[in-house]
């Protein structure tokens, strides 16, 4: 049997699908699992070892979509599992020729799926497990913890990059993850808060490094003890840096979930996001919230100044760091 999975476009959403892939592999050990993902997600999926093969789906306007459809149909999938609610993925699943196609309700192309499962916002591991359960898989895994492993190539690349900014191999590193993707900047904390926490980590001999795809935060303007690698890393280096880190402090983001999937302890700062649904998975993590009455919410803009995030204090984050270090 050939099972083809269509994934969402963001790192965190891919991480949320890994337990579902593990359930498919455990339930159908003779099946061949093919994942269809954006190029930037390929290395994460390869590092999980869960897909037998990967087909790249480029979202650029000039991409050869006809060639992609031909590649998918040539695989002759028996089953298509569509984790994304996008109309494009539902259409690709249909055009792949898979006779059985499972996905979520809500897509404008959902009629192309012959099994539809109700979707509960936001995207989550729980949603994805319900989907593969409808495909006949047993729920053998409900957490992404430990499902991504860094290889020697990734750690070597990370060591070279860190050495270039004055951090030697073996020197303790912590990661700050201040940014979110898409239109969810409402989930972000303050540059000043991250600077205070970074200075505190540095004073303990834990070199703080900022990771992110774009350099839009200005944390280093408030502290010269923090190394800013935003926009200067590829995904291979990110995986390697996370694998050699002692701790990640960050907001609800793909980096936070990637760290958890690698098995790195996380201190997660949550406001609009429901940490009971999209909190870090596995043991040893700490989630901090302000307890604002309006949290959680699904807004992309806030009329009261992002109170749920602003009211998370640097002192509470430092206390969480103390708790983590005391447990070592």
Coordinates of C-alpha atoms in Angstrom, one line a residue:
X1 CA 0.0 0.0 0.0
X2 CA 1.2 3.5 -0.8
X3 CA 0.0 6.3 1.5
X4 CA 0.5 9.9 0.4
X5 CA 0.4 12.7 3.0
X6 CA -0.1 16.4 2.2
X7 CA 1.3 18.7 4.8
X8 CA 0.7 22.3 5.8
X9 CA 3.2 25.0 5.0
X10 CA 4.6 26.0 8.4
X11 CA 7.2 24.4 10.6
X12 CA 5.0 24.1 13.6
X13 CA 2.2 22.5 11.6
X14 CA 4.6 19.9 10.1
X15 CA 5.8 19.1 13.6
X16 CA 2.2 18.6 14.7
X17 CA 1.7 16.0 12.0
X18 CA 4.7 13.8 13.0
X19 CA 2.9 11.8 15.7
X20 CA 0.2 11.0 13.0
X21 CA 3.0 9.8 10.6
X22 CA 4.4 7.6 13.4
X23 CA 0.9 6.1 13.9
X24 CA 0.7 5.3 10.2
X25 CA 4.1 3.7 10.2
X26 CA 3.3 1.6 13.3
X27 CA -0.2 0.6 12.0
X28 CA 0.8 -0.2 8.4
X29 CA 4.4 -1.4 8.6
X30 CA 4.3 -2.8 5.1
X31 CA 3.0 0.5 3.6
X32 CA 5.2 3.0 1.8
X33 CA 4.7 6.6 3.2
X34 CA 5.1 9.5 0.8
X35 CA 5.0 13.1 2.1
X36 CA 4.3 16.2 0.0
X37 CA 5.9 19.3 1.6
X38 CA 7.4 22.7 0.8
X39 CA 11.1 22.6 0.2
X40 CA 12.0 24.4 3.4
X41 CA 10.4 21.6 5.4
X42 CA 12.2 18.7 3.7
X43 CA 15.1 18.5 6.1
X44 CA 12.9 18.4 9.2
X45 CA 10.9 15.5 7.7
X46 CA 14.1 13.7 6.7
X47 CA 15.4 14.1 10.2
X48 CA 12.4 12.3 11.6
X49 CA 12.9 9.3 9.3
X50 CA 9.1 8.8 9.2
X51 CA 8.6 9.3 5.4
X52 CA 10.0 6.7 3.0
X53 CA 10.1 9.4 0.3
X54 CA 9.4 13.1 -0.1
X55 CA 7.8 15.1 -2.9
X56 CA 8.5 18.8 -2.9
X57 CA 5.6 21.2 -3.5
X58 CA 6.8 24.7 -4.4
X59 CA 4.3 27.5 -3.8
X60 CA 6.0 29.9 -6.3
X61 CA 3.8 31.2 -9.1
X62 CA 6.1 30.0 -11.8
X63 CA 6.4 26.4 -10.4
X64 CA 5.7 23.5 -12.8
X65 CA 2.4 22.4 -11.2
X66 CA 1.7 20.0 -14.1
X67 CA 5.0 18.3 -13.5
X68 CA 4.1 17.9 -9.8
X69 CA 0.7 16.4 -10.7
X70 CA 2.4 13.9 -13.0
X71 CA 4.9 13.0 -10.3
X72 CA 2.2 12.4 -7.8
X73 CA 0.0 10.3 -10.1
X74 CA 3.1 8.2 -11.2
X75 CA 3.4 7.1 -7.6
X76 CA -0.1 5.6 -7.8
X77 CA -1.1 6.2 -4.2
X78 CA -3.8 4.0 -2.6
X79 CA -4.6 6.5 0.1
X80 CA -4.2 10.2 0.4
X81 CA -4.2 11.9 3.8
X82 CA -4.6 15.7 3.6
X83 CA -3.5 17.4 6.8
X84 CA -4.0 20.8 5.2
X85 CA -7.4 22.5 4.7
X86 CA -6.1 24.3 1.6
X87 CA -8.1 23.8 -1.6
X88 CA -4.8 23.2 -3.5
X89 CA -3.9 20.2 -1.4
X90 CA -7.4 18.7 -1.7
X91 CA -7.1 19.1 -5.5
X92 CA -3.6 17.6 -5.6
X93 CA -4.9 14.6 -3.6
X94 CA -7.7 14.1 -6.1
X95 CA -5.4 14.5 -9.1
X96 CA -2.9 12.1 -7.6
X97 CA -5.4 9.4 -8.5
X98 CA -5.7 8.0 -4.9
X99 CA -9.0 6.2 -4.8
X100 CA -9.3 6.9 -1.0
X101 CA -8.8 10.5 0.1
X102 CA -9.2 11.7 3.7
X103 CA -9.1 15.3 4.9
X104 CA -10.8 17.9 7.0
X105 CA -14.0 19.7 6.5
X106 CA -13.8 23.4 5.6
X107 CA -11.9 23.5 2.4
X108 CA -13.6 24.9 -0.7
X109 CA -12.4 21.7 -2.4
X110 CA -13.5 19.3 0.4
X111 CA -16.0 17.7 -1.9
X112 CA -13.0 16.1 -3.7
X113 CA -12.3 14.1 -0.5
X114 CA -14.4 11.0 0.1
X115 CA -13.8 10.9 3.8
X116 CA -14.1 14.2 5.7
X117 CA -13.3 14.7 9.4
X118 CA -14.4 17.7 11.5
X119 CA -11.6 20.2 12.1
X120 CA -11.3 21.9 15.5
X121 CA -9.3 25.2 15.4
X122 CA -6.3 25.6 15.8
X123 CA -4.2 23.1 13.8
X124 CA -3.0 20.6 16.3
X125 CA -1.6 17.1 16.9
X126 CA -5.1 16.0 18.1
X127 CA -6.7 17.0 14.8
X128 CA -4.1 15.1 12.9
X129 CA -4.5 12.0 15.0
X130 CA -8.3 12.0 14.5
X131 CA -7.6 12.1 10.8
X132 CA -5.3 9.1 10.6
X133 CA -7.6 7.2 13.0
X134 CA -10.3 7.7 10.4
X135 CA -7.9 6.1 8.0
X136 CA -7.7 3.0 10.2
X137 CA -4.5 3.8 12.0
X138 CA -4.0 2.9 15.7
X139 CA -3.0 5.8 18.0
X140 CA 0.4 4.5 19.1
X141 CA 2.0 8.0 19.5
X142 CA 0.4 11.2 20.7
X143 CA 3.5 13.5 21.2
X144 CA 6.1 14.8 18.9
X145 CA 8.8 14.7 21.6
X146 CA 11.9 13.0 20.3
X147 CA 10.6 12.4 16.8
X148 CA 13.3 14.6 15.1
X149 CA 17.0 13.7 15.4
X150 CA 20.0 15.9 14.4
X151 CA 22.7 14.2 12.4
X152 CA 26.4 14.8 12.3
X153 CA 26.2 17.0 9.3
X154 CA 23.7 19.3 11.0
X155 CA 25.7 19.5 14.2
X156 CA 28.9 20.1 12.3
X157 CA 27.3 23.0 10.4
X158 CA 26.0 24.4 13.6
X159 CA 29.4 24.3 15.3
X160 CA 31.0 26.1 12.3
X161 CA 28.4 28.8 12.4
X162 CA 28.6 29.2 16.2
X163 CA 32.4 29.3 16.1
X164 CA 32.2 32.1 13.5
X165 CA 30.4 34.3 16.1
X166 CA 32.7 33.4 19.0
X167 CA 30.9 30.3 20.5
X168 CA 33.2 27.3 20.7
X169 CA 32.0 23.7 20.5
X170 CA 31.0 22.4 23.9
X171 CA 30.2 25.9 25.2
X172 CA 26.7 25.9 26.7
X173 CA 24.1 27.6 24.5
X174 CA 20.5 28.7 25.0
X175 CA 18.1 29.7 22.2
X176 CA 15.8 32.7 22.3
X177 CA 12.8 32.4 19.8
X178 CA 11.0 35.7 19.8
X179 CA 9.3 35.6 16.5
X180 CA 6.2 34.0 14.9
X181 CA 5.3 33.4 11.3
X182 CA 2.5 34.7 9.2
X183 CA 0.1 37.3 10.7
X184 CA 0.4 36.1 14.3
X185 CA 2.7 38.8 15.7
X186 CA 0.1 39.2 18.3
X187 CA 1.7 36.1 20.0
X188 CA 5.1 37.9 20.4
X189 CA 6.6 39.1 23.6
X190 CA 8.8 42.3 24.1
X191 CA 12.4 42.9 22.9
X192 CA 13.2 44.4 26.3
X193 CA 11.9 41.3 28.1
X194 CA 14.0 38.9 25.9
X195 CA 17.0 41.2 26.5
X196 CA 16.7 41.0 30.3
X197 CA 16.3 37.2 30.1
X198 CA 19.2 36.9 27.7
X199 CA 21.5 38.9 30.0
X200 CA 20.5 36.7 32.9
X201 CA 21.3 33.5 30.9
X202 CA 24.6 35.0 29.9
X203 CA 25.5 35.8 33.5
X204 CA 25.1 32.0 34.2
X205 CA 27.5 31.0 31.5
X206 CA 24.7 30.0 29.0
X207 CA 25.4 31.8 25.8
X208 CA 22.0 33.2 24.4
X209 CA 21.5 32.9 20.7
X210 CA 18.5 34.4 18.9
X211 CA 17.1 32.2 16.1
X212 CA 14.4 33.1 13.5
X213 CA 13.9 33.4 9.8
X214 CA 13.8 37.2 9.7
X215 CA 15.5 39.8 11.7
X216 CA 12.6 41.9 12.8
X217 CA 13.2 42.0 16.5
X218 CA 15.7 44.4 18.0
X219 CA 16.7 42.5 21.2
X220 CA 20.4 43.1 20.8
X221 CA 19.8 46.9 20.9
X222 CA 19.1 46.3 24.6
X223 CA 21.9 43.9 25.3
X224 CA 25.4 43.2 23.9
X225 CA 25.7 39.8 25.4
X226 CA 23.2 38.1 23.0
X227 CA 24.2 36.7 19.6
X228 CA 21.6 37.5 16.9
X229 CA 21.4 34.8 14.2
X230 CA 18.0 35.8 12.9
X231 CA 17.9 35.5 9.1
X232 CA 21.5 34.0 9.0
X233 CA 20.7 30.3 9.3
X234 CA 19.4 27.6 7.1
X235 CA 17.2 24.8 8.5
X236 CA 20.1 22.4 8.8
X237 CA 22.0 24.8 11.0
X238 CA 18.9 25.5 13.1
X239 CA 18.4 21.8 13.8
X240 CA 22.0 21.5 14.8
X241 CA 22.0 24.5 17.1
X242 CA 18.8 23.3 18.8
X243 CA 20.3 19.9 19.3
X244 CA 23.3 21.3 21.2
X245 CA 21.3 23.8 23.2
X246 CA 20.4 23.4 26.9
X247 CA 17.1 25.3 26.7
X248 CA 14.9 27.3 24.4
X249 CA 12.9 30.3 25.7
X250 CA 10.4 31.5 23.2
X251 CA 6.8 32.2 22.1
X252 CA 4.4 29.8 20.4
X253 CA 6.2 29.2 17.1
X254 CA 7.6 26.6 14.8
X255 CA 11.0 26.9 16.5
X256 CA 9.5 26.2 19.9
X257 CA 7.9 23.0 18.6
X258 CA 11.0 22.0 16.6
X259 CA 13.0 22.2 19.8
X260 CA 10.4 20.0 21.6
X261 CA 10.5 17.5 18.8
X262 CA 14.3 17.3 19.1
X263 CA 13.9 16.8 22.8
X264 CA 15.2 20.2 24.1
X265 CA 13.5 21.7 27.2
X266 CA 11.3 24.7 26.4
X267 CA 10.1 27.7 28.4
X268 CA 7.1 28.7 26.4
X269 CA 5.5 32.2 26.7
X270 CA 1.8 31.9 25.8
X271 CA -0.9 34.5 25.5
X272 CA -3.4 34.3 22.6
X273 CA -2.6 30.6 21.9
X274 CA -4.3 27.9 24.0
X275 CA -1.3 26.1 25.6
X276 CA -3.6 23.2 26.4
X277 CA -3.8 22.6 22.6
X278 CA -0.6 24.0 21.1
X279 CA 1.7 23.9 24.1
X280 CA 5.1 22.1 23.9
X281 CA 4.8 18.3 24.1
X282 CA 6.9 16.0 26.2
X283 CA 8.5 16.2 29.6
X284 CA 10.4 19.0 31.3
X285 CA 8.8 22.0 29.6
X286 CA 7.5 25.1 31.4
X287 CA 4.6 27.2 30.1
X288 CA 4.1 30.8 31.3
X289 CA 0.9 32.8 30.9
X290 CA -0.3 36.1 32.3
X291 CA -3.7 34.7 33.2
X292 CA -5.4 37.5 31.2
X293 CA -9.2 37.0 31.1
X294 CA -9.3 37.4 27.3
X295 CA -6.8 34.6 26.7
X296 CA -6.9 32.4 24.6
X297 CA -8.2 34.1 21.5
X298 CA -7.9 33.8 17.7
X299 CA -7.5 37.5 16.9
X300 CA -4.7 38.7 14.6
X301 CA -4.8 42.2 16.1
X302 CA -5.4 43.3 19.7
X303 CA -7.3 46.4 20.8
X304 CA -6.0 46.3 24.4
X305 CA -2.3 46.3 23.7
X306 CA -1.6 42.6 23.8
X307 CA -2.1 42.5 27.5
X308 CA -1.9 38.7 27.7
X309 CA 1.7 38.8 26.4
X310 CA 2.9 42.2 27.9
X311 CA 1.9 41.1 31.4
X312 CA 4.3 38.1 31.3
X313 CA 7.2 39.6 33.2
X314 CA 10.9 39.0 32.7
X315 CA 11.1 38.1 36.4
X316 CA 8.6 35.3 35.9
X317 CA 10.7 34.0 33.0
X318 CA 13.9 34.2 35.0
X319 CA 12.2 32.3 37.8
X320 CA 11.3 29.6 35.3
X321 CA 14.9 29.5 34.2
X322 CA 15.9 29.1 37.9
X323 CA 13.4 26.2 38.2
X324 CA 14.8 24.5 35.1
X325 CA 18.4 24.8 36.3
X326 CA 17.5 23.6 39.8
X327 CA 16.1 20.5 38.2
X328 CA 19.4 19.6 36.4

